[in-house]
Coordinates of C-alpha atoms and ligand atoms in Angstrom, one line a residue:
X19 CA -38.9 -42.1 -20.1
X20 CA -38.9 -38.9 -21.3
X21 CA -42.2 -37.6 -23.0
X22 CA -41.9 -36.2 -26.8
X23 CA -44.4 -34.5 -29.2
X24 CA -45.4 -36.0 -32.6
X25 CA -46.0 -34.5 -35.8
X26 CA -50.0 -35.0 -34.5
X27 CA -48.9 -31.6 -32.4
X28 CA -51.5 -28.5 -33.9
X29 CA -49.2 -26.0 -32.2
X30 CA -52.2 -25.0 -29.8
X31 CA -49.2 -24.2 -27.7
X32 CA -52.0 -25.9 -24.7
X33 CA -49.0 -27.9 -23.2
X34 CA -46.0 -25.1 -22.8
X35 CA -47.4 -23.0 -19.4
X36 CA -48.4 -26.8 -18.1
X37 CA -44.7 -28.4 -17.6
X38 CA -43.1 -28.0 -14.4
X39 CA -39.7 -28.6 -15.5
X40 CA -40.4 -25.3 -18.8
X41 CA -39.1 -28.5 -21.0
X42 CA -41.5 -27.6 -23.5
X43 CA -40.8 -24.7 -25.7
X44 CA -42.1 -23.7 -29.7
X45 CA -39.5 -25.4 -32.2
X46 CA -39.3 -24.6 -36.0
X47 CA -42.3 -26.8 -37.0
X48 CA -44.1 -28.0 -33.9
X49 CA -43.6 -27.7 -30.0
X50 CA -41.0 -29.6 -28.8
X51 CA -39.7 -31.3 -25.3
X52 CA -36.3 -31.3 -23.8
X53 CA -35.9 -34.9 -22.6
X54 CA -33.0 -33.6 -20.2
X55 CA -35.4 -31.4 -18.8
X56 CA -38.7 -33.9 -19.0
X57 CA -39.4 -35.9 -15.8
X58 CA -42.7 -37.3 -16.8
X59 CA -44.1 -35.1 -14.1
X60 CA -42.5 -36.9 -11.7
X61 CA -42.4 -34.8 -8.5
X62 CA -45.0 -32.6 -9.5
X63 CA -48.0 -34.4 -10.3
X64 CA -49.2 -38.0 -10.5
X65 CA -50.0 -37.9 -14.7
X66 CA -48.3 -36.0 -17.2
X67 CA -49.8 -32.6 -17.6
X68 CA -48.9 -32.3 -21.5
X69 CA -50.5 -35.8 -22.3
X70 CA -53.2 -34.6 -20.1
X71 CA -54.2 -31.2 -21.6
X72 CA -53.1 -32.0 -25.9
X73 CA -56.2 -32.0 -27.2
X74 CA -54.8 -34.6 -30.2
X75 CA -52.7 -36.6 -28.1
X76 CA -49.8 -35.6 -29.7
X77 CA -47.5 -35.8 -26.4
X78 CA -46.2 -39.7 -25.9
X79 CA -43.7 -41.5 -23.8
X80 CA -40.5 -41.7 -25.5
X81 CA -39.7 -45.1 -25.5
X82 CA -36.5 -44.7 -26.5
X83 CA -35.8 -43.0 -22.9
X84 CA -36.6 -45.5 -20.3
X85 CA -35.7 -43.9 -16.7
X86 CA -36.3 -45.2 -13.5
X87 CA -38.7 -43.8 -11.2
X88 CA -35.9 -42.5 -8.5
X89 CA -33.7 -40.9 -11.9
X90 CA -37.0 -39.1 -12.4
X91 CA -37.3 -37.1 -9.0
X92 CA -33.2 -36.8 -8.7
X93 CA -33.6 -35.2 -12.3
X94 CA -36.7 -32.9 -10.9
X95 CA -35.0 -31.8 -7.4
X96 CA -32.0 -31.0 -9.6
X97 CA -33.8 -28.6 -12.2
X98 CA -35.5 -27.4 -9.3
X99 CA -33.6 -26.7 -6.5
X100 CA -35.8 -24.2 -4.6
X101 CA -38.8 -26.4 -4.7
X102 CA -39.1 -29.0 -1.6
X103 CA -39.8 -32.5 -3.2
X104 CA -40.5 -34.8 -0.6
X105 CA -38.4 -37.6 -0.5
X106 CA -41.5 -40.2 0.2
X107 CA -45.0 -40.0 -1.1
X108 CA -44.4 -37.2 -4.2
X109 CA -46.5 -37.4 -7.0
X110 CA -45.4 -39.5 -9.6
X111 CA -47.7 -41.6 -12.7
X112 CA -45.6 -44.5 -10.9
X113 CA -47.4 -44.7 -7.9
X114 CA -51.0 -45.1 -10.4
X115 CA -49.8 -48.6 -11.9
Ligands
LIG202 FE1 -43.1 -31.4 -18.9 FE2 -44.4 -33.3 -17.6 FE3 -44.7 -33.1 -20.3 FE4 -42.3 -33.9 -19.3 S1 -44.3 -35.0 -19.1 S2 -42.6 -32.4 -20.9 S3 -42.2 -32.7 -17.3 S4 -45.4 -31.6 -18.8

């Protein structure tokens, strides 16, 4: 599932530079996420950087957006095309549980 930001957010803006996928970007009130750009980290690193660095936990999982696993990393080697994402063993919050 996708991550999103609450009303919590303080607009420290901590989370932006952290997302791999730039799905993070300033809205009109509060920063928000691109769930068609969000892949929980997956491919990248093995927790959610925005959860990991908002200092008010502000950025949840969106459980209205349940993907699998594999969606995730097909999503992330789509949005990034030049970066090699191993198709075994890539970092993923999955592989923590
Ligand atoms: Fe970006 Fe990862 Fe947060 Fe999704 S979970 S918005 S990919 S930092």
């Amino acid at each position: 599932m996708a991550y999103v930001i609450t009303s919590d957010c303080n607009n420290c803006g901590a989370c932006e530079p952290e997302c791999p996928n730039s799905a993070i970007k300033a809205g009109a009130d509060i920063f928000e996420i691109d769930p068609n750009a969000c892949t929980e980290c997956v491919g990248f690193h093995n927790e959610p950087q925005c959860a990991a660095v908002c200092p008010v936990a502000a950025c949840i999982s969106d459980a209205n957006r349940v993907e699998s696993e594999l969606s995730l990393v097909e999503k992330a080697r789509r949005l990034n095309p030049k970066t090699k994402i191993p198709q075994e063993g890539f970092p993923s919050h999955f592989s923590k549980k």
